[in-house]
Coordinates of C-alpha atoms in Angstrom, one line a residue:
X1 CA -108.6 -16.1 -26.6
X2 CA -108.0 -17.0 -23.0
X3 CA -105.1 -19.3 -22.1
X4 CA -106.8 -22.3 -20.4
X5 CA -103.8 -23.0 -18.2
X6 CA -103.7 -19.5 -16.9
X7 CA -107.4 -19.4 -16.5
X8 CA -107.2 -22.6 -14.4
X9 CA -104.6 -21.2 -12.1
X10 CA -106.7 -18.1 -11.5
X11 CA -109.7 -20.2 -10.6
X12 CA -107.7 -22.0 -7.9
X13 CA -107.9 -18.8 -5.8
X14 CA -105.9 -15.6 -5.4
X15 CA -103.2 -17.2 -3.1
X16 CA -102.5 -20.0 -5.5
X17 CA -102.5 -17.5 -8.4
X18 CA -100.1 -15.1 -6.8
X19 CA -97.7 -17.9 -5.9
X20 CA -97.8 -19.2 -9.5
X21 CA -97.0 -15.6 -10.7
X22 CA -94.1 -15.3 -8.3
X23 CA -92.5 -18.4 -9.7
X24 CA -93.3 -17.5 -13.4
X25 CA -92.2 -13.9 -13.7
X26 CA -91.5 -14.2 -17.4
X27 CA -95.0 -15.4 -18.3
X28 CA -97.5 -12.7 -19.3
X29 CA -101.0 -14.1 -18.4
X30 CA -103.5 -14.2 -21.2
X31 CA -107.0 -13.9 -19.8
X32 CA -108.6 -12.2 -22.8
X33 CA -112.3 -12.9 -23.1
X34 CA -112.3 -14.8 -19.8
X35 CA -115.5 -15.1 -17.9
X36 CA -114.7 -13.7 -14.4
X37 CA -118.1 -12.1 -13.6
X38 CA -118.6 -11.9 -9.9
X39 CA -115.3 -13.4 -9.0
X40 CA -113.4 -12.3 -5.9
X41 CA -109.9 -11.3 -7.2
X42 CA -109.1 -8.9 -4.3
X43 CA -105.3 -8.3 -4.0
X44 CA -104.7 -10.5 -7.1
X45 CA -101.4 -9.9 -9.0
X46 CA -102.6 -9.1 -12.5
X47 CA -99.7 -6.8 -13.4
X48 CA -99.2 -6.7 -17.2
X49 CA -102.0 -9.3 -17.7
X50 CA -104.0 -9.4 -20.9
X51 CA -107.6 -9.0 -19.9
X52 CA -108.9 -7.4 -23.0
X53 CA -112.6 -8.0 -23.6
X54 CA -112.7 -10.0 -20.3
X55 CA -116.0 -10.3 -18.4
X56 CA -115.4 -8.7 -15.0
X57 CA -118.8 -7.4 -14.2
X58 CA -119.4 -7.2 -10.4
X59 CA -115.9 -8.6 -9.9
X60 CA -114.1 -7.7 -6.7
X61 CA -110.7 -6.3 -7.6
X62 CA -110.1 -4.1 -4.6
X63 CA -106.4 -3.8 -3.8
X64 CA -105.5 -5.8 -7.0
X65 CA -102.4 -5.0 -9.0
X66 CA -103.5 -4.2 -12.5
X67 CA -100.6 -1.9 -13.4
X68 CA -99.7 -2.1 -17.1
X69 CA -102.6 -4.5 -17.6
X70 CA -104.5 -4.6 -20.9
X71 CA -108.3 -4.1 -20.2
X72 CA -109.3 -2.7 -23.6
X73 CA -113.0 -3.4 -24.2
X74 CA -113.4 -5.3 -20.9
X75 CA -116.7 -5.3 -19.0
X76 CA -116.1 -4.0 -15.5
X77 CA -119.6 -2.7 -14.9
X78 CA -120.2 -2.2 -11.1
X79 CA -116.8 -3.8 -10.4
X80 CA -115.1 -3.0 -7.1
X81 CA -111.7 -1.6 -7.7
X82 CA -111.2 0.3 -4.5
X83 CA -107.5 0.9 -3.8
X84 CA -106.5 -1.0 -7.0
X85 CA -103.3 -0.2 -8.8
X86 CA -104.1 0.6 -12.5
X87 CA -101.0 2.7 -13.2
X88 CA -100.4 2.9 -17.0
X89 CA -103.2 0.3 -17.5
X90 CA -105.0 0.4 -20.8
X91 CA -108.8 0.5 -20.6
X92 CA -109.7 1.9 -24.0
X93 CA -113.4 1.6 -24.7
X94 CA -113.9 -0.4 -21.5
X95 CA -117.3 -0.6 -19.8
X96 CA -116.8 0.9 -16.3
X97 CA -120.4 2.0 -15.6
X98 CA -120.9 2.5 -11.9
X99 CA -117.5 0.9 -11.1
X100 CA -115.8 1.8 -7.8
X101 CA -112.4 3.4 -8.2
X102 CA -112.2 5.0 -4.7
X103 CA -108.6 5.8 -3.9
X104 CA -107.4 3.7 -6.9
X105 CA -104.3 4.7 -8.8
X106 CA -104.9 5.4 -12.5
X107 CA -101.8 7.4 -13.1
X108 CA -101.0 7.6 -16.8
X109 CA -103.9 5.1 -17.5
X110 CA -105.4 5.1 -21.0
X111 CA -109.2 5.5 -20.6
X112 CA -109.9 7.0 -24.0
X113 CA -113.5 6.3 -25.0
X114 CA -114.2 4.4 -21.8
X115 CA -117.8 4.4 -20.4
X116 CA -117.5 5.7 -16.8
X117 CA -121.2 6.8 -16.4
X118 CA -121.9 7.0 -12.7
X119 CA -118.5 5.7 -11.7
X120 CA -117.1 6.5 -8.3
X121 CA -113.6 8.0 -8.7
X122 CA -113.5 9.9 -5.5
X123 CA -109.9 10.4 -4.2
X124 CA -108.6 8.4 -7.2
X125 CA -105.2 9.4 -8.6
X126 CA -105.7 10.1 -12.3
X127 CA -102.6 12.4 -12.8
X128 CA -101.6 12.3 -16.4
X129 CA -104.4 9.9 -17.4
X130 CA -106.1 10.0 -20.8
X131 CA -109.9 10.3 -20.7
X132 CA -110.4 11.9 -24.1
X133 CA -114.0 11.3 -25.3
X134 CA -114.7 9.2 -22.2
X135 CA -118.2 9.2 -20.8
X136 CA -118.1 10.4 -17.2
X137 CA -121.7 11.5 -17.0
X138 CA -122.7 11.7 -13.3
X139 CA -119.3 10.4 -12.2
X140 CA -118.1 11.3 -8.7
X141 CA -114.6 12.8 -8.9
X142 CA -114.5 14.6 -5.6
X143 CA -111.0 14.7 -4.1
X144 CA -109.5 13.1 -7.3
X145 CA -106.1 14.1 -8.7
X146 CA -106.8 15.4 -12.2
X147 CA -103.6 17.4 -12.8
X148 CA -102.5 17.1 -16.4
X149 CA -105.4 14.8 -17.2
X150 CA -106.6 14.9 -20.8
X151 CA -110.4 15.3 -20.8
X152 CA -110.9 16.9 -24.2
X153 CA -114.3 15.9 -25.7
X154 CA -115.2 14.0 -22.5
X155 CA -118.8 14.0 -21.3
X156 CA -118.8 15.3 -17.7
X157 CA -122.5 16.2 -17.7
X158 CA -123.6 16.3 -14.1
X159 CA -120.2 15.1 -12.8
X160 CA -119.0 16.1 -9.4
X161 CA -115.7 18.0 -9.8
X162 CA -116.1 20.1 -6.7
X163 CA -113.0 21.6 -5.1
X164 CA -110.7 20.0 -7.6
X165 CA -107.5 21.6 -8.9
X166 CA -108.0 21.4 -12.7
X167 CA -105.2 23.8 -13.6
X168 CA -103.3 22.2 -16.5
X169 CA -106.2 19.9 -17.3
X170 CA -107.2 19.7 -20.9
X171 CA -111.0 20.2 -21.0
X172 CA -111.3 21.6 -24.5
X173 CA -114.6 20.6 -26.1
X174 CA -115.8 18.8 -22.9
X175 CA -119.4 18.7 -21.9
X176 CA -119.6 20.2 -18.4
X177 CA -123.3 21.0 -18.4
X178 CA -124.8 20.7 -15.0
X179 CA -121.4 19.7 -13.6
X180 CA -120.5 20.6 -10.0
X181 CA -117.4 22.8 -10.3
X182 CA -117.9 24.7 -7.1
X183 CA -114.7 26.0 -5.5
X184 CA -112.7 24.3 -8.3
X185 CA -109.5 25.8 -9.6
X186 CA -109.9 26.5 -13.3
X187 CA -107.5 29.4 -13.5
X188 CA -105.7 29.9 -16.8
X189 CA -107.6 27.1 -18.5
X190 CA -108.7 27.2 -22.1
X191 CA -112.4 26.3 -21.8
X192 CA -113.4 27.6 -25.2
X193 CA -115.8 25.2 -26.9
X194 CA -116.8 23.5 -23.6
X195 CA -120.4 23.3 -22.6
X196 CA -121.0 24.9 -19.1
X197 CA -124.8 25.2 -19.4
X198 CA -126.3 25.1 -15.9
X199 CA -122.9 24.2 -14.4
X200 CA -122.3 25.1 -10.8
X201 CA -119.2 27.4 -10.7
X202 CA -119.9 29.0 -7.4
X203 CA -116.7 29.9 -5.7
X204 CA -114.6 28.6 -8.6
X205 CA -111.4 30.3 -9.6
X206 CA -111.6 31.2 -13.2
X207 CA -109.1 34.0 -13.2
X208 CA -107.3 34.4 -16.6
X209 CA -109.3 31.5 -18.0
X210 CA -110.5 31.5 -21.6
X211 CA -114.3 31.0 -21.9
X212 CA -114.8 32.8 -25.2
X213 CA -117.9 31.9 -27.2
X214 CA -119.3 29.7 -24.4
X215 CA -122.9 29.3 -23.5
X216 CA -123.1 29.9 -19.7
X217 CA -126.9 30.2 -19.6
X218 CA -128.1 28.8 -16.3
X219 CA -124.6 28.5 -14.8
X220 CA -124.2 29.3 -11.1
X221 CA -121.2 31.7 -10.8
X222 CA -121.9 32.9 -7.3
X223 CA -118.6 33.7 -5.5
X224 CA -116.5 32.8 -8.5
X225 CA -113.2 34.6 -9.2
X226 CA -113.5 35.9 -12.8
X227 CA -110.7 38.4 -12.8
X228 CA -109.1 38.7 -16.2
X229 CA -111.3 36.0 -17.6
X230 CA -111.8 35.9 -21.4
X231 CA -115.6 35.8 -22.0
X232 CA -115.6 37.3 -25.5
X233 CA -118.6 36.2 -27.4
X234 CA -119.9 34.2 -24.3
X235 CA -123.6 33.9 -23.5
X236 CA -124.1 35.3 -20.0
X237 CA -127.8 36.1 -20.5
X238 CA -130.0 36.0 -17.4
X239 CA -127.0 35.0 -15.2
X240 CA -126.5 36.4 -11.7
X241 CA -123.0 37.7 -11.5
X242 CA -123.7 40.1 -8.7
X243 CA -120.8 40.9 -6.5
X244 CA -118.2 39.1 -8.6
X245 CA -114.8 40.4 -9.6
X246 CA -114.7 40.7 -13.4
X247 CA -112.0 43.4 -13.4
X248 CA -109.8 43.3 -16.6
X249 CA -112.2 40.7 -18.0
X250 CA -112.7 40.5 -21.8
X251 CA -116.5 40.8 -22.4
X252 CA -116.3 41.9 -26.1
X253 CA -119.3 40.8 -28.1
X254 CA -120.6 38.9 -25.0
X255 CA -124.3 38.6 -24.4
X256 CA -125.2 40.2 -21.1
X257 CA -128.9 40.7 -21.7
X258 CA -131.0 40.5 -18.6
X259 CA -127.8 39.8 -16.6
X260 CA -127.9 40.7 -12.9
X261 CA -124.7 42.6 -12.1
X262 CA -125.3 44.4 -8.8
X263 CA -122.1 45.4 -7.1
X264 CA -120.1 43.7 -9.8
X265 CA -116.5 45.0 -10.4
X266 CA -116.0 45.6 -14.1
X267 CA -113.0 47.9 -13.7
X268 CA -110.8 48.0 -16.8
X269 CA -113.0 45.4 -18.5
X270 CA -113.5 45.3 -22.3
X271 CA -117.1 45.7 -23.5
X272 CA -116.9 46.5 -27.2
X273 CA -119.8 44.9 -29.1
X274 CA -121.4 43.5 -26.0
X275 CA -125.2 43.2 -25.8
X276 CA -126.5 44.9 -22.7
X277 CA -130.3 44.6 -23.2
X278 CA -132.1 45.0 -19.9
X279 CA -129.0 44.2 -17.8
X280 CA -129.4 45.2 -14.2
X281 CA -126.6 47.2 -12.5
X282 CA -126.7 49.6 -9.5
X283 CA -124.7 52.4 -8.1
X284 CA -122.3 49.9 -6.5
X285 CA -121.4 48.4 -9.9
X286 CA -117.9 49.5 -10.8
X287 CA -117.5 50.7 -14.3
X288 CA -114.2 52.5 -14.0
X289 CA -111.8 52.8 -17.0
X290 CA -114.0 50.6 -19.2
X291 CA -112.5 49.8 -22.6
X292 CA -115.4 50.1 -25.0
X293 CA -116.0 51.5 -28.5
X294 CA -119.7 50.7 -28.8
X295 CA -122.4 48.4 -27.4
X296 CA -125.8 47.1 -28.4
X297 CA -128.9 47.8 -26.3
X298 CA -131.0 45.1 -28.1
X299 CA -130.3 41.5 -29.2
X300 CA -129.2 40.7 -32.8
X301 CA -126.9 43.7 -32.9
X302 CA -129.8 46.2 -32.7
X303 CA -129.8 49.7 -31.1
X304 CA -126.1 50.4 -31.3
X305 CA -124.7 53.0 -29.0
X306 CA -123.4 55.3 -30.1
X307 CA -125.4 55.0 -33.3
X308 CA -122.3 56.0 -35.3
X309 CA -118.7 56.5 -34.4
X310 CA -117.2 55.3 -31.1
X311 CA -117.4 56.2 -27.4
X312 CA -114.9 58.7 -26.2
X313 CA -112.9 57.7 -23.1
X314 CA -115.2 57.7 -20.1
X315 CA -118.4 58.1 -22.2
X316 CA -119.6 54.5 -21.7
X317 CA -119.3 54.9 -17.9
X318 CA -121.3 58.2 -18.0
X319 CA -124.0 56.7 -20.1
X320 CA -124.7 53.7 -17.9
X321 CA -124.2 55.6 -14.6
X322 CA -126.9 58.0 -15.8
X323 CA -129.1 55.1 -16.8
X324 CA -129.0 54.1 -13.1
X325 CA -131.2 57.1 -12.4
X326 CA -133.9 56.3 -14.9
X327 CA -136.9 54.0 -15.4
X328 CA -138.3 53.3 -18.9
X329 CA -142.0 52.9 -19.1
X330 CA -142.9 51.2 -22.4
X331 CA -146.4 51.6 -24.0
X332 CA -146.5 49.2 -26.9
X333 CA -150.1 49.8 -27.9
X334 CA -150.0 53.6 -27.8
X335 CA -150.8 55.9 -24.8
X336 CA -153.7 57.8 -23.4
X337 CA -151.9 61.0 -22.2
X338 CA -154.6 62.0 -19.9
X339 CA -154.5 58.6 -18.1
X340 CA -150.7 58.9 -17.9
X341 CA -150.9 62.4 -16.4
X342 CA -153.3 61.4 -13.7
X343 CA -151.3 58.2 -12.9
X344 CA -148.0 60.0 -12.9
X345 CA -149.4 62.5 -10.4
X346 CA -150.4 59.6 -8.1
X347 CA -147.0 58.1 -8.5
X348 CA -145.3 61.4 -7.5
X349 CA -147.6 61.5 -4.5
X350 CA -146.5 58.0 -3.5
X351 CA -142.7 58.4 -4.0
X352 CA -142.3 62.1 -3.5
X353 CA -142.6 64.9 -6.1
X354 CA -138.8 65.6 -5.9
X355 CA -137.9 62.0 -6.6
X356 CA -139.8 61.5 -9.9
X357 CA -139.8 63.6 -13.1
X358 CA -140.2 62.9 -16.8
X359 CA -136.8 63.0 -18.4
X360 CA -137.7 62.1 -22.0
X361 CA -140.5 60.9 -24.3
X362 CA -139.6 58.8 -27.3
X363 CA -141.9 57.6 -30.0
X364 CA -141.1 54.2 -31.5
X365 CA -142.3 52.4 -34.6
X366 CA -145.8 50.9 -34.5
X367 CA -147.2 53.7 -32.3
X368 CA -145.2 52.6 -29.2
X369 CA -143.9 55.1 -26.7
X370 CA -141.2 55.1 -24.2
X371 CA -141.4 57.6 -21.3
X372 CA -138.2 57.8 -19.3
X373 CA -138.6 58.8 -15.7
X374 CA -135.7 60.2 -13.7
X375 CA -135.4 58.6 -10.2
X376 CA -132.8 58.5 -7.4
X377 CA -130.0 56.0 -8.0
X378 CA -130.9 54.1 -4.9
X379 CA -134.6 53.8 -5.8
X380 CA -136.2 50.4 -6.4
X381 CA -136.7 50.7 -10.1
X382 CA -138.7 47.5 -10.5
X383 CA -141.2 48.6 -7.9
X384 CA -141.6 52.1 -9.5
X385 CA -142.1 50.5 -13.0
X386 CA -144.6 48.1 -11.7
X387 CA -146.6 50.7 -9.7
X388 CA -146.5 53.2 -12.6
X389 CA -148.1 50.6 -15.0
X390 CA -150.7 49.5 -12.4
X391 CA -151.7 53.1 -11.8
X392 CA -151.9 53.8 -15.5
X393 CA -154.2 50.8 -16.1
X394 CA -156.5 52.0 -13.3
X395 CA -156.7 55.5 -14.7
X396 CA -157.2 54.1 -18.2
X397 CA -160.2 52.0 -17.1
X398 CA -161.6 54.9 -15.2
X399 CA -161.4 57.3 -18.1
X400 CA -163.0 54.8 -20.4
X401 CA -166.0 54.6 -18.1
X402 CA -166.1 58.4 -18.1
X403 CA -166.0 58.6 -21.9
X404 CA -169.0 56.4 -22.0
X405 CA -170.9 58.0 -19.1
X406 CA -170.2 61.7 -19.7
X407 CA -169.7 61.8 -23.4
X408 CA -172.1 59.0 -24.2
X409 CA -169.5 58.1 -26.8
X410 CA -169.6 55.0 -28.9
X411 CA -166.7 52.7 -29.1
X412 CA -165.5 53.9 -32.4
X413 CA -165.5 57.5 -31.1
X414 CA -163.4 56.5 -28.2
X415 CA -160.9 54.9 -30.5
X416 CA -160.7 58.1 -32.5
X417 CA -160.1 60.1 -29.3
X418 CA -157.4 57.7 -28.2
X419 CA -155.7 57.8 -31.6
X420 CA -155.6 61.6 -31.3
X421 CA -154.2 61.4 -27.8
X422 CA -151.6 58.9 -28.9
X423 CA -150.2 61.3 -31.5
X424 CA -147.0 63.0 -30.1
X425 CA -147.4 65.7 -32.8
X426 CA -150.8 66.5 -31.4
X427 CA -149.5 66.6 -27.9
X428 CA -146.7 69.0 -29.0
X429 CA -149.3 71.1 -30.9
X430 CA -151.6 71.4 -27.9
X431 CA -148.7 72.2 -25.5
X432 CA -147.2 74.7 -28.0
X433 CA -150.5 76.6 -28.3
X434 CA -151.6 76.3 -24.7
X435 CA -151.4 79.3 -22.4
X436 CA -148.3 79.4 -20.3
X437 CA -150.2 79.0 -17.1
X438 CA -151.3 75.6 -18.3
X439 CA -147.9 74.1 -18.9
X440 CA -145.7 75.5 -16.1
X441 CA -144.0 72.9 -14.1
X442 CA -145.5 71.3 -11.0
X443 CA -142.8 72.8 -8.9
X444 CA -143.5 76.3 -10.2
X445 CA -147.2 75.8 -9.5
X446 CA -146.5 74.6 -6.0
X447 CA -144.3 77.6 -5.3
X448 CA -146.9 80.0 -6.8
X449 CA -149.7 78.5 -4.8
X450 CA -147.7 78.5 -1.7
X451 CA -146.9 82.2 -2.0
X452 CA -150.5 83.2 -2.8
X453 CA -151.9 81.1 0.0
X454 CA -149.4 81.9 2.8
X455 CA -149.3 85.7 2.3
X456 CA -152.4 87.3 3.9
X457 CA -152.4 91.0 4.9
X458 CA -153.7 91.8 8.4
X459 CA -155.7 94.6 6.8
X460 CA -159.2 94.3 5.4
X461 CA -158.7 95.8 1.9
X462 CA -162.1 95.2 0.4
X463 CA -162.9 99.0 0.3
X464 CA -159.3 100.3 0.2
X465 CA -159.0 100.8 -3.6
X466 CA -156.2 98.3 -3.5
X467 CA -153.8 100.6 -1.7
X468 CA -152.6 100.4 1.9
X469 CA -149.8 101.4 4.2
X470 CA -148.6 99.2 7.0
X471 CA -148.4 101.8 9.8
X472 CA -147.3 99.2 12.3
X473 CA -143.8 99.3 10.7
X474 CA -141.8 102.5 11.0
X475 CA -140.2 103.6 7.7
X476 CA -142.5 101.4 5.6
X477 CA -143.4 102.5 2.1
X478 CA -146.8 102.3 0.4
X479 CA -147.5 99.2 -1.6
X480 CA -149.7 99.3 -4.7
X481 CA -151.5 96.3 -6.1
X482 CA -153.6 97.9 -8.7
X483 CA -155.4 96.0 -11.5
X484 CA -153.3 95.7 -14.7
X485 CA -155.7 95.9 -17.7
X486 CA -153.2 94.8 -20.3
X487 CA -152.4 91.7 -18.3
X488 CA -156.1 91.0 -17.7
X489 CA -156.8 91.2 -21.4
X490 CA -154.0 88.8 -22.2
X491 CA -155.2 86.3 -19.7
X492 CA -158.8 86.4 -21.0
X493 CA -157.6 86.2 -24.6
X494 CA -155.6 83.1 -23.8
X495 CA -158.5 81.6 -21.8
X496 CA -161.0 82.2 -24.7
X497 CA -158.5 80.6 -27.2
X498 CA -158.0 77.6 -24.9
X499 CA -161.7 77.0 -24.4
X500 CA -162.5 77.3 -28.1
X501 CA -159.7 74.8 -28.8
X502 CA -161.0 72.3 -26.3
X503 CA -164.6 72.6 -27.6
X504 CA -163.4 72.0 -31.2
X505 CA -161.6 68.8 -30.0
X506 CA -164.7 67.6 -28.4
X507 CA -166.7 68.1 -31.6
X508 CA -164.4 65.6 -33.3
X509 CA -165.1 62.9 -30.7
X510 CA -168.6 63.7 -29.7
X511 CA -170.4 66.0 -32.1
X512 CA -173.7 65.6 -30.3
X513 CA -172.5 66.5 -26.8
X514 CA -174.9 68.5 -24.7
X515 CA -174.0 71.9 -23.2
X516 CA -173.5 70.2 -19.8
X517 CA -171.2 67.6 -21.3
X518 CA -169.2 70.4 -23.0
X519 CA -168.8 72.3 -19.7
X520 CA -167.7 69.1 -18.0
X521 CA -165.1 68.4 -20.7
X522 CA -163.6 71.9 -20.4
X523 CA -163.5 71.6 -16.7
X524 CA -161.6 68.3 -16.9
X525 CA -159.1 69.6 -19.4
X526 CA -158.0 72.7 -17.5
X527 CA -155.9 73.0 -14.4
X528 CA -156.9 74.7 -11.1
X529 CA -154.1 77.3 -11.5
X530 CA -155.4 78.3 -14.9
X531 CA -159.0 78.6 -13.6
X532 CA -157.8 80.8 -10.7
X533 CA -156.0 83.1 -13.0
X534 CA -159.0 83.5 -15.3
X535 CA -161.2 84.2 -12.3
X536 CA -158.8 86.8 -11.0
X537 CA -158.9 88.6 -14.3
X538 CA -162.7 88.5 -14.5
X539 CA -163.1 89.8 -11.0
X540 CA -161.0 92.8 -11.9
X541 CA -162.7 93.5 -15.3
X542 CA -166.2 92.0 -15.0
X543 CA -167.7 88.9 -16.4
X544 CA -168.9 90.5 -19.6
X545 CA -165.3 91.2 -20.7
X546 CA -165.1 87.6 -22.0
X547 CA -167.5 88.4 -24.8
X548 CA -165.0 90.3 -26.9
X549 CA -162.6 87.4 -27.0
X550 CA -164.9 84.6 -28.1
X551 CA -164.6 84.8 -31.9
X552 CA -167.3 82.2 -32.7
X553 CA -170.7 82.8 -31.3
X554 CA -171.5 79.1 -31.1
X555 CA -168.9 78.7 -28.3
X556 CA -169.9 81.8 -26.3
X557 CA -172.7 80.3 -24.3
X558 CA -170.7 77.3 -23.2
X559 CA -167.6 79.5 -22.4
X560 CA -169.6 81.8 -20.2
X561 CA -171.4 78.9 -18.5
X562 CA -168.0 77.3 -17.8
X563 CA -166.4 80.4 -16.4
X564 CA -169.5 81.2 -14.4
X565 CA -169.1 77.9 -12.7
X566 CA -165.5 78.8 -11.8
X567 CA -166.7 82.0 -10.1
X568 CA -168.8 80.0 -7.7
X569 CA -167.4 79.6 -4.2
X570 CA -165.6 76.4 -3.6
X571 CA -165.1 75.7 -7.3

């Protein structure tokens, strides 16, 4: 309890009190539990005084000497302690909410468990102070000296620690979520077990720091120095670490899913067991001399690469540098191959035929498909993916309208047709049995068409029996271009087989199709180059030659009607 005599002297004013203290140096003032709310004790000599559980709310203590004072459990809420001397003072469990400690000295002070929510500690000297388990939520510590401060288990949620030198500070288990640590020095610190969720670490120095197992989701790391940092097991998902130096960093078992890592330096980093689902890197991302045995391409340790064994030296880098040149189109509900073909041709026309090609087709469980497109490394992959999907949807809707209009198909028949189209085995079977001219590459078609269209003899050969001599060139030799009957027969046999196959497919989806609908279907399913080749063979051998290759009479009429249409000018 408060000593009434001491309390009376203090109530006489600071000058009288300081004079009494000067003449009674051996007396330790006992002001415990004293009611000093709102009092003006600026510059008071309270060195070594017992103020435990004292009521000092809104009290003015700026410039006061509280060194070695006992303030355990005291209420100093909103108190003004600017420039006060609290060296080695004990404030265990004290209420310091919104108190002002600007430029105060708290060297070696004991603030364990103190409530400093919203306190202003800017430019305060806290060197060697103990703040374990203290609540500093929203506190302003800008410019403060926190060297060798113990902050283990402290709540620094939303606190301002910008530009501070925290090297040597004990922050183990501290809550630094939403804290401002911009341009702070955190090098070599053990931050394992701390909470840095949504913390601002822009420009911070985290070199050689240990952040293993941390959840960094939402943290701002722009401009941070992360060289040699230990992030093993850390959650870096969705973070933007573009342009940062993570060379020699330990990212083993870290979660880098959907992380932006454009131009990031990962040289000599460790990646074994990391999750790299949908991470975004580019050609400027450095992946030199990566130490990695295996990674996962999906969360929850799914899609291991390699599926068995380990990466050989340099294999990780080759895998992901190659991935820079691809875009994966995922069709979860199956795929209409015809719609994809048409949309892909439009995509090639937009981005350039040489810049886009199909690298691989993968069938997944549940009928899903992944079509991997090969693109230039510098291409905007997000734009290509978005445009590809948009074009596919347009073609899909257009085809559905055609199925209804041309085939007069019912909904269930369209479903059957799509199921057949979505079967990769069916696609392989069709391609495997289709005439070569129907599956040659677009490039070969373009070259062939270019050659046939650009070469035109200056001679009229309609009545020349396919033989001519270019007399305009001396020493020229005769050139023969006679009709090859075996080649013609082969072409017509392949054409007949293809037409019969297409008509059989149509029977499964629309058994009541009219002759006109059948002709239209065959026209849609055959390429212009195929049609030109068949027409060329027929012109050489005569239209009736097709009869001997149609093995089933019920298809003969439709086949002849189809081919007759191809023979029409402009078809």
